[in-house]
Short mmCIF file of C-alpha atoms and ligand atoms in Angstrom, two decimals:
data_model
loop_
_atom_site.label_atom_id
_atom_site.label_comp_id
_atom_site.label_asym_id
_atom_site.label_seq_id
_atom_site.Cartn_x
_atom_site.Cartn_y
_atom_site.Cartn_z
CA MET A 1 85.61 74.88 39.23
CA ILE A 2 83.83 71.84 37.95
CA ALA A 3 84.96 68.35 38.78
CA ASN A 4 83.11 65.44 37.24
CA THR A 5 82.90 61.86 38.35
CA ASP A 6 81.45 59.36 35.87
CA ARG A 7 77.74 59.64 35.93
CA LYS A 8 75.04 57.48 34.48
CA ARG A 9 71.63 58.81 33.85
CA CYS A 10 68.44 56.92 34.20
CA ALA A 11 65.00 58.14 33.44
CA ARG A 12 62.06 57.38 35.67
CA LEU A 13 58.46 57.50 34.77
CA LEU A 14 56.05 58.55 37.42
CA LEU A 15 52.62 57.12 37.26
CA ALA A 16 49.79 58.94 38.92
CA VAL A 17 46.89 56.78 39.95
CA SER A 18 43.62 58.02 41.28
CA ILE A 19 41.15 55.76 42.96
CA SER A 20 37.50 56.36 43.39
CA ILE A 21 35.28 54.22 45.49
CA LEU A 22 31.56 54.09 45.36
CA PHE A 23 29.70 52.72 48.28
CA SER A 24 26.13 52.64 49.46
CA PRO A 25 25.70 52.54 53.24
CA GLY A 26 21.96 53.17 53.00
CA VAL A 27 19.22 53.04 50.46
CA ASN A 28 19.15 56.72 49.68
CA THR A 29 22.70 57.73 50.52
CA ARG A 30 25.58 57.74 48.12
CA ALA A 31 29.04 59.09 48.68
CA ARG A 32 32.01 59.34 46.47
CA LEU A 33 35.45 59.26 48.05
CA SER A 34 38.44 60.58 46.19
CA LEU A 35 41.91 59.76 47.37
CA PRO A 36 44.93 61.75 46.24
CA PRO A 37 47.16 60.10 43.67
CA GLN A 38 49.69 57.84 45.27
CA ALA A 39 53.23 57.30 44.04
CA PRO A 40 53.97 53.69 43.23
CA ALA A 41 56.23 51.88 45.65
CA VAL A 42 59.83 52.36 44.49
CA GLN A 43 62.34 49.61 44.88
CA TYR A 44 66.11 49.63 44.48
CA SER A 45 67.99 46.52 43.58
CA PRO A 46 69.56 44.69 46.53
CA GLN A 47 72.97 45.49 45.05
CA LEU A 48 72.27 49.26 44.98
CA VAL A 49 70.94 49.19 48.51
CA SER A 50 74.09 47.41 49.67
CA GLU A 51 76.33 49.91 47.86
CA ILE A 52 74.54 52.91 49.37
CA LYS A 53 75.01 51.44 52.82
CA LYS A 54 78.72 50.90 52.13
CA VAL A 55 79.11 54.55 51.08
CA GLN A 56 77.26 55.68 54.15
CA GLN A 57 79.28 53.50 56.51
CA ALA A 58 82.62 54.46 54.96
CA ALA A 59 81.75 58.16 55.30
CA LEU A 60 80.89 57.70 58.95
CA GLU A 61 84.33 56.20 59.55
CA SER A 62 86.42 58.58 57.45
CA ASP A 63 88.40 61.64 58.59
CA TYR A 64 89.11 62.81 55.03
CA ALA A 65 86.66 65.76 55.02
CA TYR A 66 87.71 66.95 58.44
CA LEU A 67 91.40 66.95 57.53
CA GLN A 68 90.69 68.81 54.30
CA LEU A 69 88.65 71.37 56.20
CA ALA A 70 91.45 71.75 58.73
CA HIS A 71 93.87 72.54 55.90
CA LEU A 72 91.46 75.06 54.32
CA SER A 73 90.59 76.86 57.50
CA ASN A 74 93.77 76.55 59.57
CA ASN A 75 96.56 76.43 56.96
CA ILE A 76 95.14 78.60 54.20
CA GLY A 77 92.80 80.68 56.33
CA PRO A 78 90.16 83.27 55.32
CA ARG A 79 89.51 83.20 51.60
CA LEU A 80 87.76 86.35 50.44
CA SER A 81 87.23 86.42 46.65
CA GLY A 82 90.22 87.93 44.90
CA SER A 83 92.59 87.38 47.83
CA PRO A 84 95.87 85.37 47.62
CA GLN A 85 94.32 82.87 50.02
CA ALA A 86 91.34 82.33 47.73
CA GLN A 87 93.70 81.65 44.82
CA THR A 88 95.76 79.22 46.92
CA ALA A 89 92.57 77.46 47.97
CA VAL A 90 91.48 77.04 44.35
CA GLU A 91 94.81 75.43 43.49
CA TYR A 92 94.76 73.27 46.59
CA VAL A 93 91.29 71.85 46.00
CA ALA A 94 92.07 71.23 42.31
CA ALA A 95 95.24 69.34 43.25
CA GLU A 96 93.45 67.28 45.87
CA LEU A 97 90.71 66.30 43.44
CA ARG A 98 93.34 65.40 40.82
CA LYS A 99 94.96 63.15 43.45
CA LEU A 100 91.68 61.28 43.54
CA GLY A 101 91.95 60.74 39.80
CA LEU A 102 89.30 63.28 38.83
CA GLU A 103 89.42 65.32 35.69
CA VAL A 104 89.67 68.91 36.93
CA GLN A 105 89.05 72.05 34.97
CA LEU A 106 89.52 75.61 36.29
CA GLU A 107 87.21 78.21 34.78
CA LYS A 108 87.70 81.97 34.73
CA VAL A 109 85.58 84.30 36.81
CA MET A 110 85.95 88.01 37.54
CA VAL A 111 85.43 88.83 41.23
CA PRO A 112 85.54 92.11 43.13
CA HIS A 113 88.79 92.78 44.91
CA TRP A 114 88.25 94.47 48.26
CA VAL A 115 90.84 94.67 51.00
CA ARG A 116 89.93 95.21 54.62
CA GLY A 117 92.05 97.94 56.13
CA GLU A 118 92.28 98.77 59.79
CA GLU A 119 89.03 99.81 61.37
CA THR A 120 88.49 101.54 64.67
CA GLY A 121 85.64 103.43 66.27
CA ALA A 122 85.33 105.59 69.36
CA LEU A 123 82.82 107.85 71.05
CA THR A 124 84.51 111.21 71.40
CA ASP A 125 81.84 113.50 72.83
CA TYR A 126 78.84 112.52 74.89
CA SER A 127 76.91 113.39 78.01
CA GLY A 128 78.74 112.40 81.18
CA MET A 129 82.10 111.82 79.45
CA ALA A 130 85.13 111.96 81.73
CA PRO A 131 87.37 114.77 80.44
CA GLY A 132 90.12 113.64 78.09
CA THR A 133 88.70 110.17 77.52
CA THR A 134 86.96 108.33 74.70
CA GLN A 135 85.03 105.07 74.60
CA LYS A 136 85.97 102.31 72.19
CA ILE A 137 83.25 101.17 69.82
CA VAL A 138 83.70 97.64 68.49
CA LEU A 139 82.95 97.68 64.78
CA THR A 140 83.93 96.05 61.51
CA ALA A 141 83.82 97.48 58.01
CA LEU A 142 81.13 96.07 55.75
CA GLY A 143 82.44 94.19 52.73
CA GLY A 144 82.81 96.60 49.84
CA SER A 145 82.71 99.72 52.00
CA VAL A 146 84.69 102.71 50.82
CA ALA A 147 87.34 103.91 53.24
CA THR A 148 87.08 106.85 55.59
CA PRO A 149 89.59 109.71 55.03
CA ALA A 150 93.09 108.73 56.18
CA ASP A 151 92.72 110.30 59.61
CA GLY A 152 89.17 109.10 60.11
CA LEU A 153 85.83 110.79 60.23
CA THR A 154 84.18 112.42 63.24
CA ALA A 155 80.52 113.39 63.22
CA GLU A 156 77.43 113.41 65.38
CA VAL A 157 75.53 110.12 65.49
CA VAL A 158 71.83 109.98 64.83
CA VAL A 159 70.08 106.75 65.85
CA VAL A 160 67.10 105.29 64.00
CA ASN A 161 65.37 101.98 64.47
CA ASN A 162 64.16 101.59 60.91
CA PHE A 163 63.90 103.24 57.50
CA ASP A 164 60.63 105.01 58.40
CA GLU A 165 62.34 106.81 61.26
CA LEU A 166 65.16 107.82 58.94
CA THR A 167 62.68 109.23 56.43
CA ALA A 168 60.82 111.08 59.19
CA LEU A 169 64.04 112.78 60.29
CA GLY A 170 64.60 114.17 56.81
CA ARG A 171 67.67 115.73 55.26
CA ASP A 172 67.84 118.57 57.81
CA ARG A 173 68.59 116.23 60.69
CA VAL A 174 70.63 113.62 58.83
CA ALA A 175 72.97 115.66 56.61
CA GLY A 176 76.55 115.68 57.86
CA LYS A 177 75.89 112.97 60.46
CA ILE A 178 76.61 109.30 61.00
CA VAL A 179 73.41 107.25 60.90
CA LEU A 180 73.18 104.23 63.20
CA PHE A 181 70.49 101.75 62.17
CA ASN A 182 69.71 100.17 65.53
CA ALA A 183 67.42 97.36 64.32
CA LYS A 184 67.51 94.60 66.91
CA PHE A 185 67.94 91.00 65.76
CA ASP A 186 64.80 89.12 66.80
CA GLN A 187 66.35 86.20 68.65
CA ARG A 188 62.94 84.94 69.77
CA LEU A 189 61.89 84.59 66.16
CA ALA A 190 65.10 82.67 65.47
CA ASP A 191 64.61 80.49 68.55
CA ASN A 192 61.22 79.50 67.19
CA GLY A 193 62.73 78.24 63.96
CA PHE A 194 62.29 81.40 61.89
CA GLU A 195 65.98 82.28 61.78
CA GLY A 196 65.73 83.19 58.09
CA PRO A 197 63.08 85.90 58.54
CA ALA A 198 64.83 87.11 61.71
CA TYR A 199 68.06 87.52 59.78
CA GLY A 200 66.30 89.05 56.78
CA GLN A 201 64.59 91.83 58.67
CA SER A 202 67.86 92.74 60.37
CA VAL A 203 70.35 92.35 57.52
CA ILE A 204 68.46 94.70 55.20
CA TYR A 205 70.04 97.64 57.05
CA ARG A 206 73.50 96.22 56.39
CA ALA A 207 72.66 95.70 52.73
CA ILE A 208 71.07 99.01 51.77
CA GLY A 209 71.27 101.23 54.87
CA ALA A 210 74.36 103.14 53.73
CA SER A 211 72.73 104.34 50.51
CA ALA A 212 69.48 105.22 52.30
CA ALA A 213 71.45 107.35 54.75
CA ALA A 214 73.63 108.86 52.01
CA ARG A 215 70.56 110.02 50.06
CA LEU A 216 69.78 112.30 53.03
CA GLY A 217 73.35 113.58 53.23
CA ALA A 218 74.79 111.29 55.93
CA VAL A 219 78.59 111.01 55.94
CA ALA A 220 78.75 107.40 57.20
CA ALA A 221 76.44 104.57 58.20
CA LEU A 222 76.56 102.06 61.01
CA ASN A 223 74.28 99.09 61.41
CA ARG A 224 73.64 97.03 64.50
CA SER A 225 75.09 93.60 63.76
CA ALA A 226 72.70 91.24 62.03
CA GLY A 227 72.91 88.43 64.53
CA GLY A 228 71.73 87.47 67.98
CA ALA A 229 74.98 86.66 69.81
CA ASP A 230 75.88 88.82 72.77
CA TYR A 231 79.64 88.37 72.80
CA ARG A 232 80.29 91.91 71.52
CA LEU A 233 81.07 90.50 68.08
CA PRO A 234 80.48 92.69 65.02
CA HIS A 235 79.18 90.77 61.97
CA THR A 236 80.50 91.79 58.59
CA GLY A 237 78.86 91.04 55.22
CA ALA A 238 78.31 92.71 51.91
CA LEU A 239 76.65 96.05 51.38
CA ARG A 240 75.11 97.21 48.14
CA TYR A 241 75.72 100.79 47.10
CA ALA A 242 72.84 102.18 45.03
CA ASP A 243 73.67 104.13 41.86
CA ASP A 244 71.65 107.16 42.95
CA ALA A 245 73.47 107.83 46.24
CA PRO A 246 77.01 108.87 47.20
CA LYS A 247 79.16 106.01 48.49
CA ILE A 248 79.78 106.55 52.21
CA PRO A 249 81.81 104.38 54.62
CA ALA A 250 79.75 101.73 56.37
CA ALA A 251 80.43 99.42 59.29
CA ALA A 252 78.61 97.05 61.59
CA VAL A 253 78.78 97.68 65.32
CA THR A 254 78.11 95.07 67.97
CA SER A 255 74.67 94.94 69.54
CA GLU A 256 76.23 96.05 72.83
CA ASP A 257 77.85 99.11 71.27
CA ALA A 258 74.66 99.96 69.37
CA GLU A 259 72.84 99.90 72.71
CA THR A 260 75.45 102.18 74.26
CA ILE A 261 75.25 104.72 71.45
CA ALA A 262 71.45 104.63 71.48
CA HIS A 263 71.53 105.14 75.24
CA LEU A 264 73.85 108.13 75.01
CA GLU A 265 72.66 109.95 71.95
CA HIS A 266 69.15 110.87 70.99
CA PRO A 267 69.50 114.22 69.22
CA GLU A 268 66.54 113.23 67.08
CA GLN A 269 64.31 113.11 70.15
CA ILE A 270 62.92 116.46 71.17
CA VAL A 271 61.86 117.94 74.48
CA ILE A 272 60.00 121.22 74.08
CA ALA A 273 60.16 124.01 76.66
CA SER A 274 57.79 126.82 75.75
CA GLY A 275 55.54 129.74 76.49
CA HIS A 276 53.53 131.99 74.21
CA LEU A 277 55.00 135.28 73.01
CA ASP A 278 51.85 137.06 71.86
CA SER A 279 49.71 138.93 74.38
CA TRP A 280 46.57 141.05 74.49
CA TYR A 281 47.24 144.74 73.92
CA LEU A 282 45.65 146.21 77.09
CA GLY A 283 48.55 145.38 79.32
CA ARG A 284 52.16 144.53 78.59
CA GLY A 285 51.96 140.76 78.53
CA ALA A 286 54.22 140.17 81.56
CA ILE A 287 52.39 137.37 83.31
CA ASP A 288 50.48 136.25 80.17
CA ASP A 289 52.77 135.05 78.89
CA GLY A 290 56.07 136.83 78.69
CA ALA A 291 56.95 134.92 81.85
CA GLY A 292 56.43 131.56 80.11
CA VAL A 293 58.72 132.57 77.24
CA VAL A 294 61.57 133.77 79.45
CA ILE A 295 61.30 130.69 81.67
CA ALA A 296 61.85 128.56 78.56
CA MET A 297 64.68 130.82 77.39
CA GLN A 298 66.41 130.49 80.73
CA THR A 299 66.40 126.69 80.40
CA ALA A 300 68.62 127.08 77.34
CA GLN A 301 70.74 129.76 79.00
CA LEU A 302 71.37 127.59 82.09
CA LEU A 303 72.48 124.56 80.12
CA LYS A 304 74.90 126.71 78.15
CA GLN A 305 76.19 128.32 81.33
CA LEU A 306 76.72 124.96 83.00
CA HIS A 307 78.07 123.28 79.85
CA LEU A 308 75.49 120.53 80.22
CA ARG A 309 74.58 118.58 77.12
CA PRO A 310 71.49 116.43 77.48
CA LYS A 311 71.32 113.43 75.19
CA ARG A 312 68.08 114.61 73.61
CA THR A 313 67.45 117.92 71.89
CA ILE A 314 65.76 120.63 73.96
CA ARG A 315 63.73 122.87 71.68
CA ILE A 316 62.71 126.29 72.98
CA ILE A 317 59.48 127.55 71.44
CA ALA A 318 57.92 131.00 71.77
CA TRP A 319 54.44 130.36 70.40
CA MET A 320 52.60 133.01 68.41
CA ASN A 321 48.85 133.67 68.36
CA GLU A 322 47.89 131.65 71.44
CA GLU A 323 45.41 134.31 72.48
CA ASN A 324 43.34 134.68 69.34
CA GLY A 325 43.59 131.65 67.13
CA THR A 326 46.39 129.31 68.31
CA ARG A 327 47.76 129.53 64.77
CA GLY A 328 51.34 129.03 65.89
CA ALA A 329 50.60 125.75 67.65
CA LEU A 330 48.43 124.52 64.79
CA ALA A 331 51.07 125.39 62.20
CA TYR A 332 53.72 123.62 64.27
CA ALA A 333 51.53 120.54 64.56
CA GLU A 334 50.94 120.53 60.82
CA ASP A 335 54.58 121.08 59.87
CA HIS A 336 56.04 118.59 62.36
CA LYS A 337 53.39 115.89 62.61
CA ALA A 338 55.55 113.41 60.67
CA ASP A 339 58.09 113.79 63.46
CA PHE A 340 55.74 113.51 66.44
CA ALA A 341 57.14 110.07 67.23
CA ASN A 342 60.42 111.82 68.04
CA HIS A 343 58.77 114.38 70.28
CA PHE A 344 59.69 112.95 73.65
CA ALA A 345 57.80 115.47 75.78
CA ALA A 346 56.59 119.09 75.76
CA ILE A 347 56.39 121.70 78.52
CA GLU A 348 54.44 124.91 78.40
CA SER A 349 54.23 127.53 81.13
CA ASP A 350 51.19 129.79 80.70
CA LEU A 351 49.81 130.58 84.14
CA GLY A 352 51.99 133.46 85.20
CA ALA A 353 55.08 133.38 87.34
CA GLY A 354 53.72 132.70 90.82
CA HIS A 355 55.46 130.24 93.14
CA PRO A 356 55.42 126.80 91.48
CA MET A 357 54.19 124.00 93.71
CA GLY A 358 55.10 121.22 91.30
CA PHE A 359 53.99 120.20 87.83
CA TYR A 360 50.94 119.06 85.93
CA ALA A 361 51.37 116.05 83.65
CA GLN A 362 49.19 114.80 80.84
CA GLY A 363 49.53 111.28 79.45
CA LYS A 364 49.94 107.91 81.16
CA PRO A 365 49.93 108.02 84.99
CA GLU A 366 53.18 105.98 84.91
CA LEU A 367 54.88 109.21 83.82
CA LEU A 368 54.98 110.26 87.44
CA THR A 369 56.73 107.06 88.49
CA ALA A 370 59.40 107.65 85.86
CA LEU A 371 59.92 111.19 87.18
CA GLN A 372 59.94 110.35 90.89
CA PRO A 373 63.67 111.13 91.44
CA LEU A 374 63.08 114.61 89.97
CA VAL A 375 60.05 115.14 92.21
CA THR A 376 62.23 114.36 95.23
CA ILE A 377 64.71 117.05 94.12
CA LEU A 378 61.93 119.58 93.48
CA GLN A 379 60.56 119.09 97.00
CA SER A 380 63.55 121.09 98.26
CA GLN A 381 62.12 124.20 96.60
CA GLY A 382 58.53 123.46 97.64
CA ALA A 383 57.66 122.13 94.20
CA GLY A 384 57.07 118.45 94.83
CA VAL A 385 53.38 118.31 93.96
CA THR A 386 52.35 116.37 90.84
CA ARG A 387 48.93 116.10 89.30
CA MET A 388 47.63 114.31 86.21
CA VAL A 389 45.38 116.53 84.06
CA GLU A 390 43.58 116.31 80.70
CA GLU A 391 45.43 119.28 79.21
CA THR A 392 48.50 121.20 80.35
CA GLY A 393 48.54 124.10 77.90
CA THR A 394 46.81 125.34 74.75
CA ASP A 395 49.89 125.31 72.53
CA VAL A 396 51.09 121.85 73.50
CA ALA A 397 47.58 120.36 73.30
CA PRO A 398 48.00 119.12 69.68
CA LEU A 399 51.13 117.27 70.79
CA GLY A 400 49.28 115.84 73.77
CA GLU A 401 46.48 114.63 71.52
CA ALA A 402 49.10 112.88 69.39
CA GLY A 403 50.32 110.97 72.45
CA VAL A 404 53.30 113.14 73.41
CA PRO A 405 53.48 113.52 77.22
CA THR A 406 53.03 117.19 78.14
CA PHE A 407 53.80 119.13 81.30
CA ALA A 408 53.24 122.54 82.92
CA PRO A 409 54.27 124.14 86.21
CA ILE A 410 51.55 124.28 88.88
CA GLN A 411 51.87 127.98 89.59
CA ASP A 412 50.28 129.72 92.54
CA ALA A 413 47.63 131.46 90.43
CA ARG A 414 45.41 132.84 93.15
CA THR A 415 45.84 136.40 91.83
CA TYR A 416 46.59 135.51 88.20
CA PHE A 417 43.07 136.11 86.92
CA ASN A 418 42.89 139.50 88.61
CA TYR A 419 45.41 140.79 86.06
CA HIS A 420 45.43 138.48 83.03
CA HIS A 421 43.93 140.02 79.86
CA THR A 422 43.82 143.45 81.58
CA ALA A 423 45.84 146.65 81.48
CA ALA A 424 47.36 145.58 84.78
CA ASP A 425 49.33 142.70 83.27
CA THR A 426 52.62 144.50 83.87
CA LEU A 427 56.09 143.55 85.06
CA ASP A 428 55.49 144.59 88.67
CA LYS A 429 53.07 141.67 89.01
CA VAL A 430 56.02 139.29 88.67
CA ASN A 431 57.96 138.43 91.80
CA PRO A 432 61.59 137.94 90.68
CA ARG A 433 62.21 135.22 93.26
CA GLU A 434 59.15 133.29 92.18
CA LEU A 435 60.16 133.70 88.53
CA GLN A 436 63.49 132.08 89.46
CA GLU A 437 61.61 129.22 91.10
CA ASN A 438 59.68 128.68 87.88
CA CYS A 439 62.89 128.72 85.89
CA ALA A 440 64.39 126.17 88.28
CA LEU A 441 61.40 123.87 87.93
CA VAL A 442 61.13 124.04 84.15
CA ALA A 443 64.89 123.78 83.58
CA ALA A 444 65.15 120.78 85.92
CA LEU A 445 62.11 119.14 84.32
CA ALA A 446 63.36 119.77 80.77
CA TYR A 447 66.86 118.56 81.58
CA THR A 448 65.48 115.42 83.24
CA LEU A 449 63.24 114.64 80.29
CA ALA A 450 66.11 115.24 77.87
CA SER A 451 68.59 113.12 79.79
CA MET A 452 66.69 110.25 81.43
CA PRO A 453 67.74 106.82 80.17
CA GLN A 454 64.21 105.42 80.04
CA MET A 455 61.59 106.13 77.42
CA LEU A 456 58.40 107.65 78.77
CA PRO A 457 55.23 105.58 78.57
CA ARG A 458 52.86 106.87 75.89
ZN1 ZN B 501 48.33 132.79 78.02
#
């Protein structure tokens, strides 16, 4: 809509003046000073000045704009392009301007027509959930989002903080899932007057996150609201579907709900429990290191038996070629190095199956503080000793070098080297009770690492 008042045009000529001064403070010294061009002093006529002041004063005393705004916002209401309210608003503003004696002309424009349906979200399966309950997630559809199927869409949520993390996860760990972009709005940046950049670096996930997730096979996308308020308000806004990706439903969740989901669900984060499966041929590889492999296997078995679901993924690894080449560990490091940031911790047991006195840890000493409640529990089985070391196990060493905290049981190994790498490495060297103690320690450690709310220092 264009409404014209009478306008006069006047042209102004700007003169640029540069001044140079020569002066001689001493016999042999000369300096040349250049001043930037200065605009000439501009003067309005006294009549114009008086008229401007009248306009200003009248505006300061008028309630016209406020009453118009009240009609637009209270009487007509939200006015999304293409909606009946938007059309009513166009007609209202045109009529009001005509009342003022303006010549009004309505011009045609094609706009997208998108209707917000009903949107709801709920967490339906998570660690610690009371049976038969769900938790409401406050969300709002993004403008232009396609709808979910009529009875909704249920899928596992994978949380990423940025596009790099999404890329690192890859199609294998994104396909079939709902991606939550949990990029926090930088309120400090906004508080310092950089609200534009703060908004920009957050809103990008709303704008193009859905297509980025869809390219890797995600079934829906959520973004943490692009805004700093903490009133559990989801912020809508437009999304842009790319031509090269399927259109998937997309919604913004409140910062509080994004925090909750991120707290509950970290399937992309991995805790390794492991031992090495290969052994020297003289014996039967019972203590070196069949024991380590079955200890790791029992961690998985126990969690299944107890129906416990940690919020992170526990990955059981039976390493190959520890004894003569470490090829398994090196291949793993090569194949998964892009995902090392998501490797939360790694455990390897490779010192037999003697009574465990506690665990070795490699990484920042603060690890032990974070694990103190576990240590207290382990004391009840005589396994409360902790010790920081440079390396906990050959196969997890590449992870340790990459900054992943690594752990190993401190086994009673006083007789271990009598048998290891000999024909006497046989099952009878394993005390079943002590093997159980090792399983208890590794399973408790792995479950703690996979469930603790805090991140580990690294
Ligand atoms: Zn070994």
